[in-house]
mmCIF file of C-alpha atoms and ligand atoms in Angstrom:
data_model
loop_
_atom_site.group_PDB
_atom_site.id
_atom_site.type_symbol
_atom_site.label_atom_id
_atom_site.label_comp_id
_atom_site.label_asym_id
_atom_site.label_seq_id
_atom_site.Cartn_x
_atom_site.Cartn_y
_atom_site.Cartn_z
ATOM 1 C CA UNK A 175 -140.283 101.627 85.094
ATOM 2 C CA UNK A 176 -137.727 103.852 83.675
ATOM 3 C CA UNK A 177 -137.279 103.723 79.831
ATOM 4 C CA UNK A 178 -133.510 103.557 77.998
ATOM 5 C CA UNK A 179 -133.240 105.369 74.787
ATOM 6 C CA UNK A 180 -130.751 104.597 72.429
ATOM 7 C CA UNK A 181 -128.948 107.794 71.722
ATOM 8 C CA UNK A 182 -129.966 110.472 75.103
ATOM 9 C CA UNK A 183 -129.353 107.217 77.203
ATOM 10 C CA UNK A 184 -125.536 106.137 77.990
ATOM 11 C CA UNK A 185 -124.572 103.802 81.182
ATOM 12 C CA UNK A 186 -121.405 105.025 83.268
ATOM 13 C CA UNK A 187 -119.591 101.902 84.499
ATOM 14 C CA UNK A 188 -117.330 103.353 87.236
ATOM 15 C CA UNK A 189 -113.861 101.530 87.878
ATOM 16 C CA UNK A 190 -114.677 97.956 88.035
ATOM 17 C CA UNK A 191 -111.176 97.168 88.586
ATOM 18 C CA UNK A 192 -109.130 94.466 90.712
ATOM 19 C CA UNK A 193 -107.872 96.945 93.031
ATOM 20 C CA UNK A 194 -111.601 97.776 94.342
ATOM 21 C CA UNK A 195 -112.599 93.818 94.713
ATOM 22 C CA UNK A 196 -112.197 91.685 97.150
ATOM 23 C CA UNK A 197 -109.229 90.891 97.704
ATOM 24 C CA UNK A 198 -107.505 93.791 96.320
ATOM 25 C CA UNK A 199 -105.279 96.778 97.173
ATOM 26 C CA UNK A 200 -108.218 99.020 98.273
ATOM 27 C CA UNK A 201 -110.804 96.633 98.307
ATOM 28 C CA UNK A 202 -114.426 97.870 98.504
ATOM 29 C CA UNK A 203 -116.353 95.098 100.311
ATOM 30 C CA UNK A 204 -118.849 92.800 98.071
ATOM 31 C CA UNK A 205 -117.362 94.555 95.230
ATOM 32 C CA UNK A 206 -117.669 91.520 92.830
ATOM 33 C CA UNK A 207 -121.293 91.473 93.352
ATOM 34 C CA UNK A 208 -121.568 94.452 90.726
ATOM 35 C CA UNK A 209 -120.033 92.418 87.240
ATOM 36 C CA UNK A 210 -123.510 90.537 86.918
ATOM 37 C CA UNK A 211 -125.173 93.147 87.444
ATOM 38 C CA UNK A 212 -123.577 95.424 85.039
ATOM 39 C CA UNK A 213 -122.902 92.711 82.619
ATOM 40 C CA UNK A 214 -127.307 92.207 82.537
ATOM 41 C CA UNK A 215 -127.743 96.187 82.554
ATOM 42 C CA UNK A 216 -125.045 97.099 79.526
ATOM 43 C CA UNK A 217 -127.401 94.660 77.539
ATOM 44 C CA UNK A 218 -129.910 97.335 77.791
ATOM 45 C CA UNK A 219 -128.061 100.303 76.874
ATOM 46 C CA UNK A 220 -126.679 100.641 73.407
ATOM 47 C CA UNK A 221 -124.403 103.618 74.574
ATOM 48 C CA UNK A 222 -121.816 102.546 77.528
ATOM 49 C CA UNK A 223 -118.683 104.365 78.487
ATOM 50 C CA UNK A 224 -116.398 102.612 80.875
ATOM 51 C CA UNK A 225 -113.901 104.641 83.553
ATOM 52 C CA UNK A 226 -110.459 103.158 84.817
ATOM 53 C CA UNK A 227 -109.159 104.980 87.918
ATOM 54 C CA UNK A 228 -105.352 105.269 86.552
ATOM 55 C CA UNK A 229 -102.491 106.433 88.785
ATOM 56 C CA UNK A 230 -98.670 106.749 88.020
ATOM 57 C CA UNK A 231 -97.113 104.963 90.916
ATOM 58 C CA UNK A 232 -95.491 108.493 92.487
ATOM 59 C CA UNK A 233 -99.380 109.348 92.581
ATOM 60 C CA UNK A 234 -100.355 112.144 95.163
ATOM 61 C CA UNK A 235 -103.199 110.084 96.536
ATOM 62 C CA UNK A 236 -101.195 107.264 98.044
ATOM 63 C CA UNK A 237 -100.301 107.330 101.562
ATOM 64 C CA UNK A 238 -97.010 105.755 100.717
ATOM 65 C CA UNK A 239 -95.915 108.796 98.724
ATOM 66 C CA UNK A 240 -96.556 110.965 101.740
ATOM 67 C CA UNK A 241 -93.242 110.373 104.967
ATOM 68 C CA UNK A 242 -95.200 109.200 107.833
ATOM 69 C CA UNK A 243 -98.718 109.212 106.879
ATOM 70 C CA UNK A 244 -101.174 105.993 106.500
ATOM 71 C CA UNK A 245 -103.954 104.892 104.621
ATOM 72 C CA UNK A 246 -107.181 106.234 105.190
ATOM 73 C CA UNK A 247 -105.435 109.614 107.061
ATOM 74 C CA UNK A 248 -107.041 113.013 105.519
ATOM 75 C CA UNK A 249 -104.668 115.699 103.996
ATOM 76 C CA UNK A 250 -104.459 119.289 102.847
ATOM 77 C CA UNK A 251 -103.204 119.521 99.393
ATOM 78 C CA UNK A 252 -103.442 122.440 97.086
ATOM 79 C CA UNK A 253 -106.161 121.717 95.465
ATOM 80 C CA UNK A 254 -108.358 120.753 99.269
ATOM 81 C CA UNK A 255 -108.772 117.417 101.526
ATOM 82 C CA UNK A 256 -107.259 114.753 100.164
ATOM 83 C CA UNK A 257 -108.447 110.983 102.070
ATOM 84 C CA UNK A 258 -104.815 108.980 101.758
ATOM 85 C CA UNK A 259 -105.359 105.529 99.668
ATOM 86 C CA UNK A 260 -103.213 102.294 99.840
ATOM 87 C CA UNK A 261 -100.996 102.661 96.562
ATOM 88 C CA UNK A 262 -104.084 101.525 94.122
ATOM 89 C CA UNK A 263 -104.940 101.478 90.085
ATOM 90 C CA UNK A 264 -101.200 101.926 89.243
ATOM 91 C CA UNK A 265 -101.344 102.197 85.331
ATOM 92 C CA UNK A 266 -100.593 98.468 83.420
ATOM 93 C CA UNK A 267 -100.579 96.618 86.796
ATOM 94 C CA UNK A 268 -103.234 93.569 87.395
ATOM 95 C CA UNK A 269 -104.850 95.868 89.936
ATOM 96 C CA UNK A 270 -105.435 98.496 87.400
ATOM 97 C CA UNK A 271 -107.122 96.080 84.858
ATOM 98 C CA UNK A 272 -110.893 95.832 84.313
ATOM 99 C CA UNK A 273 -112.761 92.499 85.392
ATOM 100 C CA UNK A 274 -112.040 89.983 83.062
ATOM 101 C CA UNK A 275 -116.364 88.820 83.470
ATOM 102 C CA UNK A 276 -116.884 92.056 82.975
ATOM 103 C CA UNK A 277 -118.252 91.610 79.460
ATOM 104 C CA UNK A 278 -119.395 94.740 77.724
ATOM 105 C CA UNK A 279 -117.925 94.339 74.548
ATOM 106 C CA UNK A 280 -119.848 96.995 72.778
ATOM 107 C CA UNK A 281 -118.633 99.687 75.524
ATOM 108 C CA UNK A 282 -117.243 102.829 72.977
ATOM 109 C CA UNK A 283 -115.162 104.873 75.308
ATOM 110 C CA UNK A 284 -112.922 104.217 78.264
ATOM 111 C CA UNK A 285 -111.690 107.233 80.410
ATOM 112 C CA UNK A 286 -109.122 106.679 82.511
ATOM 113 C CA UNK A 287 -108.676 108.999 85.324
ATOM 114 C CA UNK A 288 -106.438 110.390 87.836
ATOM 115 C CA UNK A 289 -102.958 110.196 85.635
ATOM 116 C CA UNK A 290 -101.866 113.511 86.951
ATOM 117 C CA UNK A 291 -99.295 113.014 89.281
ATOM 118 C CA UNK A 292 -100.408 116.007 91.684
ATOM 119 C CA UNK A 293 -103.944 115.385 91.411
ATOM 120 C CA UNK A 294 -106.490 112.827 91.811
ATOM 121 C CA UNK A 295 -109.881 112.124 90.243
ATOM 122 C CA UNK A 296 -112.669 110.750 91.691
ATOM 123 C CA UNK A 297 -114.847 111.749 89.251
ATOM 124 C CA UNK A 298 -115.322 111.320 85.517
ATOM 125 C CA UNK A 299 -115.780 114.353 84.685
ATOM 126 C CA UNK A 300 -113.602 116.782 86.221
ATOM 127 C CA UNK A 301 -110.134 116.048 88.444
ATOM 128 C CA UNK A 302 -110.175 117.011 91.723
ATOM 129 C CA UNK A 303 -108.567 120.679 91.734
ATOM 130 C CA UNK A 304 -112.187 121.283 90.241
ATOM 131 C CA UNK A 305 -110.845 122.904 87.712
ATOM 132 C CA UNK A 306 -109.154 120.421 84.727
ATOM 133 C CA UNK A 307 -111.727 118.338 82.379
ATOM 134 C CA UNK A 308 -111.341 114.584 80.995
ATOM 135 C CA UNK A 309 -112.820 115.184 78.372
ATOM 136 C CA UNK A 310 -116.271 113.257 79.136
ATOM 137 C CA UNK A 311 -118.616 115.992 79.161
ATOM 138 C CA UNK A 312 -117.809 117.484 75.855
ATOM 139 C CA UNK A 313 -117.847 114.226 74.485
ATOM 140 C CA UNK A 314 -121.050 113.279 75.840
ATOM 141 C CA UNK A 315 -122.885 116.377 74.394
ATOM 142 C CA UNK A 316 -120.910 115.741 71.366
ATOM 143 C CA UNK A 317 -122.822 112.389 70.551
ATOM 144 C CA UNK A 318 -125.736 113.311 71.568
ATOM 145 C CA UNK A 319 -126.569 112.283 75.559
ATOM 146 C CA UNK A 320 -129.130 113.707 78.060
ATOM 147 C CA UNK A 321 -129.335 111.472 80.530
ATOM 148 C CA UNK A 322 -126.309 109.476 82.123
ATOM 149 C CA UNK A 323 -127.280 105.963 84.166
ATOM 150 C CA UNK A 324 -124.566 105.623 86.833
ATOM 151 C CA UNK A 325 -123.021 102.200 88.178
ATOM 152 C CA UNK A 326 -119.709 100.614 89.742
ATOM 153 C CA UNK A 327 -117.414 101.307 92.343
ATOM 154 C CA UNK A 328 -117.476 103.255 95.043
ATOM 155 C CA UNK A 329 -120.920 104.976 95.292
ATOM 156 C CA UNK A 330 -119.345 107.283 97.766
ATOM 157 C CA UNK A 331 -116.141 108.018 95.831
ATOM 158 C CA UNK A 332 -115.699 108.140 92.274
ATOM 159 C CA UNK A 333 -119.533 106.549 91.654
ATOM 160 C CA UNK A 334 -120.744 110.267 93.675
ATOM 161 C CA UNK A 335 -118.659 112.646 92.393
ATOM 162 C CA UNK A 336 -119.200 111.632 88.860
ATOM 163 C CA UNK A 337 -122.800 111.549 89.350
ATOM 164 C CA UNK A 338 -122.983 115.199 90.616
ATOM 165 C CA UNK A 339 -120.709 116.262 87.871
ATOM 166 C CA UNK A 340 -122.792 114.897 85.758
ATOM 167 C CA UNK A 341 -125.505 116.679 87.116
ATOM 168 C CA UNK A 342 -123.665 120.105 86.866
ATOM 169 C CA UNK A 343 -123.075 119.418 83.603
ATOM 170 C CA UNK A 344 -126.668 119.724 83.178
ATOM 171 C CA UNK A 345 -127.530 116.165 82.386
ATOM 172 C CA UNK A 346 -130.067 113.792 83.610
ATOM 173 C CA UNK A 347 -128.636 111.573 86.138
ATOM 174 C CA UNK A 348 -129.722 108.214 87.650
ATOM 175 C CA UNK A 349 -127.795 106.259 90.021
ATOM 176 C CA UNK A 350 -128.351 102.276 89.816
ATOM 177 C CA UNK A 351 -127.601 101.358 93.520
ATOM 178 C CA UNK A 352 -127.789 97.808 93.631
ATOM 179 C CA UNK A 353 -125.303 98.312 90.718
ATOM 180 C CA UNK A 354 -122.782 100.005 92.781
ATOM 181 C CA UNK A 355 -121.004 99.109 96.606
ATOM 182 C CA UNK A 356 -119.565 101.719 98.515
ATOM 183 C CA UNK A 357 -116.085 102.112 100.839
ATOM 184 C CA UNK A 358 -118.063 103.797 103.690
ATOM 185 C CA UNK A 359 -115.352 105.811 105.274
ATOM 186 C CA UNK A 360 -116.945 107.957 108.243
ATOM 187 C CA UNK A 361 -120.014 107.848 107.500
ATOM 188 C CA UNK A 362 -119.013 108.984 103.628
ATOM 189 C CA UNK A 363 -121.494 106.758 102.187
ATOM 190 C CA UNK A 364 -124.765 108.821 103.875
ATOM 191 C CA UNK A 365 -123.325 112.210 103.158
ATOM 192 C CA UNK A 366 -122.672 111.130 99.493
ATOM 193 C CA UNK A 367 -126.238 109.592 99.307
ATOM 194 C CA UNK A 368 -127.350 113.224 100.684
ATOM 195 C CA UNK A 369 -125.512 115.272 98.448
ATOM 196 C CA UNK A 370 -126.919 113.049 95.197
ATOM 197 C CA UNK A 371 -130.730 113.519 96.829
ATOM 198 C CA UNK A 372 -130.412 117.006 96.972
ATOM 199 C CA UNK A 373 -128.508 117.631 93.681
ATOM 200 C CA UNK A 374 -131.928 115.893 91.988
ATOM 201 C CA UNK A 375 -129.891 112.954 91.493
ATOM 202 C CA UNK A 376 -132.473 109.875 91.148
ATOM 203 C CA UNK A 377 -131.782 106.431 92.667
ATOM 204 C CA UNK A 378 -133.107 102.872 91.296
ATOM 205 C CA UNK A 379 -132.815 99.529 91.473
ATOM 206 C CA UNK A 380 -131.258 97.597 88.186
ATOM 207 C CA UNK A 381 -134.657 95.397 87.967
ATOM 208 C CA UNK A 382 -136.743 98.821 87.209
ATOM 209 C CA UNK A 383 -134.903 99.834 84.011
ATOM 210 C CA UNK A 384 -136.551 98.355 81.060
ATOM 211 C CA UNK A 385 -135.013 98.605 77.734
ATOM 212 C CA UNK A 386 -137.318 100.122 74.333
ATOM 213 C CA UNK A 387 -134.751 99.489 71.532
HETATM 214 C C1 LIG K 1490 -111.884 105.382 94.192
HETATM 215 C C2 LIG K 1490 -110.759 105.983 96.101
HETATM 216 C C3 LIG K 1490 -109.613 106.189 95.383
HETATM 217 C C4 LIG K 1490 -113.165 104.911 93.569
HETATM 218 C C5 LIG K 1490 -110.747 105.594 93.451
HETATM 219 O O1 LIG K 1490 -113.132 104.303 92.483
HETATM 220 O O2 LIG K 1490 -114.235 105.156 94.173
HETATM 221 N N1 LIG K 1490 -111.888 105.584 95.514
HETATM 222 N N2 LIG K 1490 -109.617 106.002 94.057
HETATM 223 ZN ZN1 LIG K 1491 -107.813 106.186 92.976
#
């Protein structure tokens, strides 16, 4: 049973969004099936910050943006590979907006991510030319947290890469995998499970968190 403590203990609930459900613009399959489970988890954590993945529509990410290229094609940019998305998470559309059961009213903080036009974001932490902060780390240490509970959407995109930021950061981290569903591009969802293993990353199912406060 792992313990939640008020103040080290904060829950990271990673772009539960339209565009990621069923049904939507990059739709991550089974998606939905994460809003209960968050929803029964947040009641546990006094601390939760929320992330919106939140692109301008000219956004480098999008295939669209890019003459000739599609969806799901791989890129060089400056900053590395870039995977190509359907046009996504375009800031103030329906797509962009969190859940409507997604009921966490007591969430404090809401980072949204990937505004840059030139660069995108997977993680919460830091954008993708490795190099230019949100803003989440300082603010964690700033009130106080050690230990950061991961959930959402995708595990292998912006659920990993936050969660090994995290880590870098030097905070606890804990993934919550029946809490999170994945895109699985070529065989993306493995090598992100690998890469959170070996990072010291620990993985655990919502029923073994058990709340003190
Ligand atoms: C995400 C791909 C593109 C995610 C966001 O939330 O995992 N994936 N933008
Ligand atoms: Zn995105």
């Amino acid at each position: 049973m792992a313990e939640i403590k008020p103040v080290e203990d904060v829950l990271l609930a990673v772009d539960v969004q339209y565009d990621f459900m069923p049904g939507g613009a990059l739709a991550v399959a089974r998606g939905d099936e994460v809003v209960p489970v968050i929803n029964r988890l947040a009641r546990a954590f006094s601390h939760v910050v929320l992330t919106q993945d939140w692109h301008p529509r000219a956004h480098v990410s999008f295939a669209a943006n890019h003459a000739g290229r599609q969806p799901f094609e791989t890129m060089t940019l400056p900053y590395g590979e870039q995977v190509l998305w359907p046009v996504h998470c375009v800031q103030d559309t329906h797509g962009a907006a969190l859940h409507r059961d997604l009921h966490v009213p007591h969430a404090r903080l809401v980072i949204r991510k990937g505004h840059h036009e030139h660069v995108d974001s997977y993680s919460a932490f830091l954008e993708a030319d490795r190099a230019t902060p949100t803003g989440l780390e300082g603010y964690l240490r700033n009130v106080g947290a050690k230990h950061v509970w991961i959930a959402g959407l995708a595990t292998d995109y912006c659920v990993a890469w936050s969660a090994l930021d995290a880590r870098a950061a030097g905070f606890d981290v804990t993934v919550i995998e029946d809490a999170c569903r994945a895109i699985d591009l070529d065989g993306s969802l493995d090598k992100a499970w690998r890469e959170m293993n070996a990072a010291g990353i620990a993985r655990v199912r919502a029923d073994d968190i058990k709340e003190t406060k």
